[in-house]
Coordinates of C-alpha atoms in Angstrom, one line a residue:
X1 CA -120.6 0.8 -9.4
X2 CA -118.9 -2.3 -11.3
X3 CA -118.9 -1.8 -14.9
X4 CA -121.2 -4.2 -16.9
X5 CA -118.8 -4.5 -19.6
X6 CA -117.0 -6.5 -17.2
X7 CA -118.1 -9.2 -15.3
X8 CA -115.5 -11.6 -15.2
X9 CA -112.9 -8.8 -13.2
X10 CA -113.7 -5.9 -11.7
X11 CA -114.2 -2.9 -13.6
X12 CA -113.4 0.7 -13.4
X13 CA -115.9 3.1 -12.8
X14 CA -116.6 5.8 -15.0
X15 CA -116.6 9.0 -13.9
X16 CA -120.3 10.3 -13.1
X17 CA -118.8 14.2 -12.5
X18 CA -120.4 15.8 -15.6
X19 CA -123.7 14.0 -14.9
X20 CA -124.2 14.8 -11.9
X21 CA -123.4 18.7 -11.9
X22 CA -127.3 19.4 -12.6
X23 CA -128.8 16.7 -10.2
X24 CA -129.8 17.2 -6.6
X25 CA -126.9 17.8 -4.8
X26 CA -127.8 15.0 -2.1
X27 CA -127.8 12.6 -4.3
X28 CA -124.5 13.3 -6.3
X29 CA -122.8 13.6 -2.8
X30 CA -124.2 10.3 -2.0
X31 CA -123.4 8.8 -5.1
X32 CA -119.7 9.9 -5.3
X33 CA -119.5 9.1 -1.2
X34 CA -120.3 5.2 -2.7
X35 CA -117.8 5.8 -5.6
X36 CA -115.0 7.0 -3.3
X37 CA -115.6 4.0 -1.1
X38 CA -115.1 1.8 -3.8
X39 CA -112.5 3.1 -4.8
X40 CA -110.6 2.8 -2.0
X41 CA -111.5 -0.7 -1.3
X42 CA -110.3 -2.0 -4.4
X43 CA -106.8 0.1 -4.0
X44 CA -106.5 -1.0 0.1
X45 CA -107.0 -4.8 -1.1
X46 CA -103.2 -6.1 -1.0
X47 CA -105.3 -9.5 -2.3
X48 CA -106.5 -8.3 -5.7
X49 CA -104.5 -9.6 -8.4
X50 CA -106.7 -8.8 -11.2
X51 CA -106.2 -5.3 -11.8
X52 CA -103.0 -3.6 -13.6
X53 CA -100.8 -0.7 -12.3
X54 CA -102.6 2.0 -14.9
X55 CA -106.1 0.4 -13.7
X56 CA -105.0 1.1 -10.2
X57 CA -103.8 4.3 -11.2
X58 CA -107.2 4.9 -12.4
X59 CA -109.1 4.2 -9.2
X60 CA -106.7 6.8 -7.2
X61 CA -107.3 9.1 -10.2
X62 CA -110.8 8.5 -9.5
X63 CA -110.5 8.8 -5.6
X64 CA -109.1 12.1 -6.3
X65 CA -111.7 13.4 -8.2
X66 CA -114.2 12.3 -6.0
X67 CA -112.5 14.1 -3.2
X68 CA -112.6 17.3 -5.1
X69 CA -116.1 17.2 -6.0
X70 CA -117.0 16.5 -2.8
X71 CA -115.3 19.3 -1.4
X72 CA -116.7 21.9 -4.1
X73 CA -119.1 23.3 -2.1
X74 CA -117.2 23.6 1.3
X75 CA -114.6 25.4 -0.4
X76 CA -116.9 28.0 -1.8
X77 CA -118.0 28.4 1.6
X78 CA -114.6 29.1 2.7
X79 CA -113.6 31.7 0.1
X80 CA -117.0 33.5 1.7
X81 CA -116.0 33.0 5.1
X82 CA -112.5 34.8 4.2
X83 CA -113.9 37.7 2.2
X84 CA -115.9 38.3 5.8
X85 CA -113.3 37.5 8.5
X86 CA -111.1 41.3 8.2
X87 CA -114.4 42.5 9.4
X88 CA -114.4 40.4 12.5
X89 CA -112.3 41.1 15.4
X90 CA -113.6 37.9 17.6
X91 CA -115.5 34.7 16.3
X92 CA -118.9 36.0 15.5
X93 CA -119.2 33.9 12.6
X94 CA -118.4 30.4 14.4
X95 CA -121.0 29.1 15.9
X96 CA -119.4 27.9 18.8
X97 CA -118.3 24.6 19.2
X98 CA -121.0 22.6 18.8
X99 CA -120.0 22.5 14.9
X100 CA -117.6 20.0 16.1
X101 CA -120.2 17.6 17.9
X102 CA -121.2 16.0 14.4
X103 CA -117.3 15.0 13.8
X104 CA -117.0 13.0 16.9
X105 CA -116.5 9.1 16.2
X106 CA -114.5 6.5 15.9
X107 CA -112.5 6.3 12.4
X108 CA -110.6 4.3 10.3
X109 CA -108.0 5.8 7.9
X110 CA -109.1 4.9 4.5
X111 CA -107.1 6.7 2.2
X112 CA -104.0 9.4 2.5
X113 CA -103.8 11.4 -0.6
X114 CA -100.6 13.5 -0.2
X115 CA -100.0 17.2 -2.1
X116 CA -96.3 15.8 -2.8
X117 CA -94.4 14.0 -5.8
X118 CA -92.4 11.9 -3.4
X119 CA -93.7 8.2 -3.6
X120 CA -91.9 7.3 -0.4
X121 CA -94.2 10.4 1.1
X122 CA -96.0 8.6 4.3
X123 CA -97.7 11.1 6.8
X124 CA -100.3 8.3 8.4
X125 CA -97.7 6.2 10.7
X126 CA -94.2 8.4 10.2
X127 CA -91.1 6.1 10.5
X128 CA -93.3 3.4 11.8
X129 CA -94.9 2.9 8.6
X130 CA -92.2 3.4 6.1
X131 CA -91.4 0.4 3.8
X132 CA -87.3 1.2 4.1
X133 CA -87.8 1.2 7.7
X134 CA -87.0 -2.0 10.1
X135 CA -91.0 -1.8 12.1
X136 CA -92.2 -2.6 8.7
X137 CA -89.4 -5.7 8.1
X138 CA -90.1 -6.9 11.3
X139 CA -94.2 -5.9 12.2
X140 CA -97.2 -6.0 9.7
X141 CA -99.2 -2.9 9.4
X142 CA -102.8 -4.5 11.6
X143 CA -105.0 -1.0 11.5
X144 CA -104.2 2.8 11.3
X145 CA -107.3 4.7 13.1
X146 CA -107.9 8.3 14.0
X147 CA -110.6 9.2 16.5
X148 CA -112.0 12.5 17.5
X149 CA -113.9 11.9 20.9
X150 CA -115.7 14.1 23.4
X151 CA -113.2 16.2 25.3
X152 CA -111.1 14.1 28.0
X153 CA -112.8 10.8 27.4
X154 CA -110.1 9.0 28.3
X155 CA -109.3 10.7 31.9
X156 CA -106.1 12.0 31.2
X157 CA -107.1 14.8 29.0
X158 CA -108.2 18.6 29.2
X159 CA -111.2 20.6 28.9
X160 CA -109.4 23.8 28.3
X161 CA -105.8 24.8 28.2
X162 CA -104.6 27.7 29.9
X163 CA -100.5 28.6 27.9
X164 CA -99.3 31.9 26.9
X165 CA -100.8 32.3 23.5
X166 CA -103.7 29.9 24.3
X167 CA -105.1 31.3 27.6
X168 CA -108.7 29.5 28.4
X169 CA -109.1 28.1 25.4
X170 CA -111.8 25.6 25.2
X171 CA -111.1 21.7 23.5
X172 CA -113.4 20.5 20.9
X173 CA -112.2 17.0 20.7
X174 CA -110.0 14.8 22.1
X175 CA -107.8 13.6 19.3
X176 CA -106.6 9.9 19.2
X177 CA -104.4 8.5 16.7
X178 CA -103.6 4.2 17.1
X179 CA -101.0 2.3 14.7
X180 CA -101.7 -1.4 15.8
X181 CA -99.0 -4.2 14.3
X182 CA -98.7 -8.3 14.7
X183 CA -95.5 -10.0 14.8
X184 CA -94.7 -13.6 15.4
X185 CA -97.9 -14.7 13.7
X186 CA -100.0 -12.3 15.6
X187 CA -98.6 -13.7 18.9
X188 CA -97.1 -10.1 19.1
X189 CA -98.9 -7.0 19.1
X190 CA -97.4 -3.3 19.1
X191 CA -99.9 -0.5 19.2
X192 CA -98.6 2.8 18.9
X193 CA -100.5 5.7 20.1
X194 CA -101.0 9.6 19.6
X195 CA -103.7 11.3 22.2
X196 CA -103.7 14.9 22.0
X197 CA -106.4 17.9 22.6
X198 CA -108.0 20.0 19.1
X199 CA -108.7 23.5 20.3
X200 CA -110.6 25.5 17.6
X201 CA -108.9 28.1 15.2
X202 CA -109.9 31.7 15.1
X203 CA -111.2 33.2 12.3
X204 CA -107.7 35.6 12.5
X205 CA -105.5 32.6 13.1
X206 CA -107.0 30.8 10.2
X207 CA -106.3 33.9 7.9
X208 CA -102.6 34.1 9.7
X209 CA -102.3 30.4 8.7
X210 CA -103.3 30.7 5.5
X211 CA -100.9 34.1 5.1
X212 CA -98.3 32.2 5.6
X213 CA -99.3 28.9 3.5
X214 CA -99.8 31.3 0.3
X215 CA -96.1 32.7 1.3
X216 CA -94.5 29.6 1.8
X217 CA -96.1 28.7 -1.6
X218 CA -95.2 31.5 -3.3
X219 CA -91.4 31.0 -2.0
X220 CA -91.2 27.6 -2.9
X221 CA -93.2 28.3 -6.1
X222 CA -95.9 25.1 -5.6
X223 CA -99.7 25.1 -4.7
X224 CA -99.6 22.4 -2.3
X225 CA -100.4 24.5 0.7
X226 CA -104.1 25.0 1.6
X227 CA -105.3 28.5 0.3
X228 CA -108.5 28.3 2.4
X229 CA -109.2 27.4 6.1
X230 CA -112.7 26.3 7.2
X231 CA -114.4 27.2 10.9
X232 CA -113.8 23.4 11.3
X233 CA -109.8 23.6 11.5
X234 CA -108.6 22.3 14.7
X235 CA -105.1 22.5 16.6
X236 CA -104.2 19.1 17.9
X237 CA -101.7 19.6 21.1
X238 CA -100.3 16.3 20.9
X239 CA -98.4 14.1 24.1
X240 CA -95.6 12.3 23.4
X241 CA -96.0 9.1 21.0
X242 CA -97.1 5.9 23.5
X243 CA -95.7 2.8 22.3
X244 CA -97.1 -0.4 24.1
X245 CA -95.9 -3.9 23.7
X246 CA -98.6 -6.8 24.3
X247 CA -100.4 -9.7 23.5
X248 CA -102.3 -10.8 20.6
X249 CA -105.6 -9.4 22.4
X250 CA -103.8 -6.2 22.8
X251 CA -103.1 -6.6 26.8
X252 CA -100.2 -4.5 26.9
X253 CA -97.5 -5.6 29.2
X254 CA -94.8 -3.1 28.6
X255 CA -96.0 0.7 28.2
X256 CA -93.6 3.1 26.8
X257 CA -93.6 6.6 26.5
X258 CA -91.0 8.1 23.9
X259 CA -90.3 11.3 21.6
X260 CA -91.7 14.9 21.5
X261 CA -95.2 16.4 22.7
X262 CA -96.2 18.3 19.3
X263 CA -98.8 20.2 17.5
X264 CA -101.1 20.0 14.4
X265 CA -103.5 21.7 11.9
X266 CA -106.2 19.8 10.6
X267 CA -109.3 20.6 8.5
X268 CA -112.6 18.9 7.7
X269 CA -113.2 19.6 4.4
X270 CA -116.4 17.2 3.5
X271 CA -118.8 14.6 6.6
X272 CA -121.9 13.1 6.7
X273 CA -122.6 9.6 8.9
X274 CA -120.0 7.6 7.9
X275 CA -117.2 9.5 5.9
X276 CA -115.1 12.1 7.1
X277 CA -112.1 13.7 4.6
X278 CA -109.6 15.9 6.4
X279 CA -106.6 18.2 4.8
X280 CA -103.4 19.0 6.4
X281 CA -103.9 22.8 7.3
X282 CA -100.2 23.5 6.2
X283 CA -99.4 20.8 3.6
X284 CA -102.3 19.8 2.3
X285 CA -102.3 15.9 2.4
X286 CA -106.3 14.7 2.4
X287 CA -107.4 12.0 4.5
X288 CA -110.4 9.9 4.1
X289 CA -111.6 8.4 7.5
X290 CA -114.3 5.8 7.7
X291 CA -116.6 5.8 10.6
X292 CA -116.2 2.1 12.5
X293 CA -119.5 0.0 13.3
X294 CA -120.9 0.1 16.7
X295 CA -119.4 -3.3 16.9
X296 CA -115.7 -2.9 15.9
X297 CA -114.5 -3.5 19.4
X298 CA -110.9 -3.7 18.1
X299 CA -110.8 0.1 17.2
X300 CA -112.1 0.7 21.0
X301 CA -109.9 -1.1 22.8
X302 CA -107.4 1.7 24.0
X303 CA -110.1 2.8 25.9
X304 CA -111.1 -0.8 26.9
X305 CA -107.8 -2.0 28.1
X306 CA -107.2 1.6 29.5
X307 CA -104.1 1.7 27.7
X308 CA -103.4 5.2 28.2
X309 CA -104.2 5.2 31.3
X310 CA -101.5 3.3 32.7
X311 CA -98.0 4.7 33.6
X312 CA -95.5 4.7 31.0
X313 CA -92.0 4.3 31.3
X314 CA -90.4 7.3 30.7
X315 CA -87.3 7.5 28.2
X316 CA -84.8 8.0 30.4
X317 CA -85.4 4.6 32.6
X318 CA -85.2 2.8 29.8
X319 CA -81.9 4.0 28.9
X320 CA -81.0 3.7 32.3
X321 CA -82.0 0.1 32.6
X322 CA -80.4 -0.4 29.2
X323 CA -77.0 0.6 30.2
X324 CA -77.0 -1.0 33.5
X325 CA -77.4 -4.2 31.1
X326 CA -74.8 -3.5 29.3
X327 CA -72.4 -2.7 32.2
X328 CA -73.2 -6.2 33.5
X329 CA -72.1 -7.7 29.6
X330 CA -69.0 -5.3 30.3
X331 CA -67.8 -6.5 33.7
X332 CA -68.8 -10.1 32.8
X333 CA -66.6 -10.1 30.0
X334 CA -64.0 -8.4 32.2
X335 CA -63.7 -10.9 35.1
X336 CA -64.5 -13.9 32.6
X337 CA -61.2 -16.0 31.6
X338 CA -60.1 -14.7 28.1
X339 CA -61.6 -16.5 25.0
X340 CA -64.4 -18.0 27.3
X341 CA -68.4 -18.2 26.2
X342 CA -69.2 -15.5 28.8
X343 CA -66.6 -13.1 27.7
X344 CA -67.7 -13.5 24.4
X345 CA -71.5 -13.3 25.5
X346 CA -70.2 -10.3 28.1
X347 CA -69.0 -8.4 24.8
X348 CA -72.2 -9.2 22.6
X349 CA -74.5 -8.2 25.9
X350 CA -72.3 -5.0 26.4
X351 CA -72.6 -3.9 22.8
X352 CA -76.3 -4.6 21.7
X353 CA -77.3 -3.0 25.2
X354 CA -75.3 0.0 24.0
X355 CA -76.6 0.6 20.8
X356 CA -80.0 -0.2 22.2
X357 CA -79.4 2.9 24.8
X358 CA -78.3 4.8 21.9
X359 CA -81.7 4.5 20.0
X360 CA -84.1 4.8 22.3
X361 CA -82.2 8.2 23.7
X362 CA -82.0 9.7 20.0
X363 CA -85.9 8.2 19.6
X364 CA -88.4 10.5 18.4
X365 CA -91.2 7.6 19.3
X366 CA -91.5 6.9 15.0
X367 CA -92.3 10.8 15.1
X368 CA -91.0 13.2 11.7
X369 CA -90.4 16.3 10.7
X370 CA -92.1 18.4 8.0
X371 CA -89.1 18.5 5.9
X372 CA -89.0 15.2 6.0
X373 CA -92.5 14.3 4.9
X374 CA -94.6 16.8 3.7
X375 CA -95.7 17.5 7.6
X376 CA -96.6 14.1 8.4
X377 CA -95.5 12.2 11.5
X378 CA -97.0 9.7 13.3
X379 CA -100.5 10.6 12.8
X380 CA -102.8 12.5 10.9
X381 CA -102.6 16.1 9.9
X382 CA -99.8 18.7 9.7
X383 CA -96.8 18.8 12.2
X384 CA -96.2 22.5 13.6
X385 CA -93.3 22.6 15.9
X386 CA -91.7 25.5 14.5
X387 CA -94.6 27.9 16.0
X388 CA -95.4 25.7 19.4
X389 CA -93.1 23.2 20.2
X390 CA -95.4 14.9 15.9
X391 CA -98.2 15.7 16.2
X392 CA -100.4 14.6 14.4
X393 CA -100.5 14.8 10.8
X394 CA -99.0 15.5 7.3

């Protein structure tokens, strides 16, 4: 709520923890579910002015604190869950997958609140969000969403997947992750896109995860890896990153499809109707997603414009068409009389049509590695190539 004491700005709010430990517990969720919004409004608004660095600092302070308290309860859940799951040898304690059902939605990404010190760290967008990085000098951030639909909602996905370690698994969601940007006074829009399939974790490969979290904390002598797993931690098998260039009503005229196919953890670690927070399963990072209103046609309209559904262009035409481009530039300023304009054009053609082949080749589609950022790449949640093959992440 907005302080009294201070009506002319807005105010912090002070922190209700203590007070609310003996009240119902639906309330105090409720309540710290309002606070937490807040919160995050007032940090996301690049338009207020009115309230200093340590003020700000506050509010995050505060948006952490909220987070924890929220998650209290589920946690002590979790340390019972693991106490019981050596004396399991299949999933007798998940109720199948119909925990999942209340999780499906459409989301916004609220708030990212990483486990590291780095204050470049960036797991909601990878490359393609970085301030340093030349998307961001030359695109404006639009919307960063994460969905978690019904299994193959948008036709190209699976129901089950059938690999060597994964042999009829059943998927619980279809995962969606969309980076939309404008350029050229929103003439110009660039939506980025992550679609991958969440297959549920087994009570023993939450406790193997978790294994090897406390050992990779205990080697690198940090806490930022998750000590506890929940029945609601998903695998995301993630297709490559689609990258689609269109219009200002996100008609998307040129459809590319660039970088690696990768994999995920992510767990839900507090829901009700309209908030959701996740945690990295291997780093940690918490994301608070929003639920978007029935009418918030802009955070459907991959499915509308049925932008996955259209055929990408794959990598290697691109490079091909690239350098065939750039052999034109060469023989042009071959054949041209020396010191003419098309010589000179030949040899600018030739080289930006190289380096162009070079980048898209060595392109991971914006996607990082966990050394990089703390398990972040171009979505939400934790990337886990070493033990499969961006996922989502962070």
């Amino acid at each position: 709520m907005i302080s009294s004491s201070s009506s002319s700005r807005i105010g912090l709010v002070p922190s209700p923890l203590k007070n609310n430990r003996n009240r119902n517990r639906n309330t105090a969720s409720n309540s710290l579910v309002e606070r937490l919004q807040m919160d995050i409004e007032v940090v996301n608004d690049d338009n207020t002015n009115i309230l200093s660095a340590s003020e700000i600092q506050e509010r995050k302070n505060s948006i952490q604190e909220s987070i924890q308290f929220l998650e209290t309860p589920q946690q002590q859940q979790q340390k019972q869950q693991q106490q019981q799951q050596q004396q399991y040898d299949d999933d007798d304690d998940d109720d199948g997958n119909d925990r999942f059902k209340p999780l499906i939605g459409f989301y916004n990404v609220s708030h990212v609140q990483t486990s590291s010190a780095n204050k470049n760290d960036n797991p909601v967008g990878g490359k393609w969000t970085r301030k340093n990085k030349l998307t961001q000098q030359l695109f404006s951030t639009r919307r960063t969403l994460q969905h978690l639909l019904a299994p193959n909602s948008t036709g190209i996905g699976l129901t089950s997947i059938n690999a060597a370690n994964l042999s009829n698994t059943t998927v619980v969601a279809e995962a969606i992750n969309v980076i939309t940007f404008d350029a050229l006074f929103q003439l110009i829009r660039l939506t980025v896109i992550l679609r991958g399939d969440a297959i549920a974790l087994t009570p023993q490969q939450r406790q193997q995860q978790i294994q090897t979290n406390m050992d990779a904390n205990e080697e690198k002598n940090t806490t930022n890896r998750p000590s506890s797993l929940s029945n609601l931690t998903v695998k995301a098998l993630f297709d490559p990153p689609r990258i689609i260039f269109g219009n200002r009503y996100g008609n998307g005229n040129l459809n590319f499809a660039l970088g690696p196919a990768t994999s995920v953890l992510l767990d839900t670690t507090y829901y009700d109707n309209n908030l959701r927070i996740g945690m990295g399963g291997t780093s940690g990072t918490r994301f608070v997603f929003s639920r978007c209103k029935e009418e918030d046609a802009e955070a459907r309209e991959f499915l509308t414009l049925r932008m996955l559904q259209r055929r990408p262009i794959r990598k290697s035409k691109i490079v091909a068409t690239l350098m065939v481009l750039g052999g034109s530039g060469v023989y042009a300023s071959i054949v041209s009389v020396s010191g003419s304009r098309v010589r000179v054009l030949g040899k600018a053609v030739a080289f930006v049509m190289g380096l162009a082949a070079l980048a898209v080749a060595a392109s991971s589609g914006g996607v990082e590695d966990d050394d990089n950022n703390g398990g972040g790449d171009v979505g939400d949640g934790d990337d886990t190539n070493a033990d499969t093959e961006i996922g989502h992440q962070s």
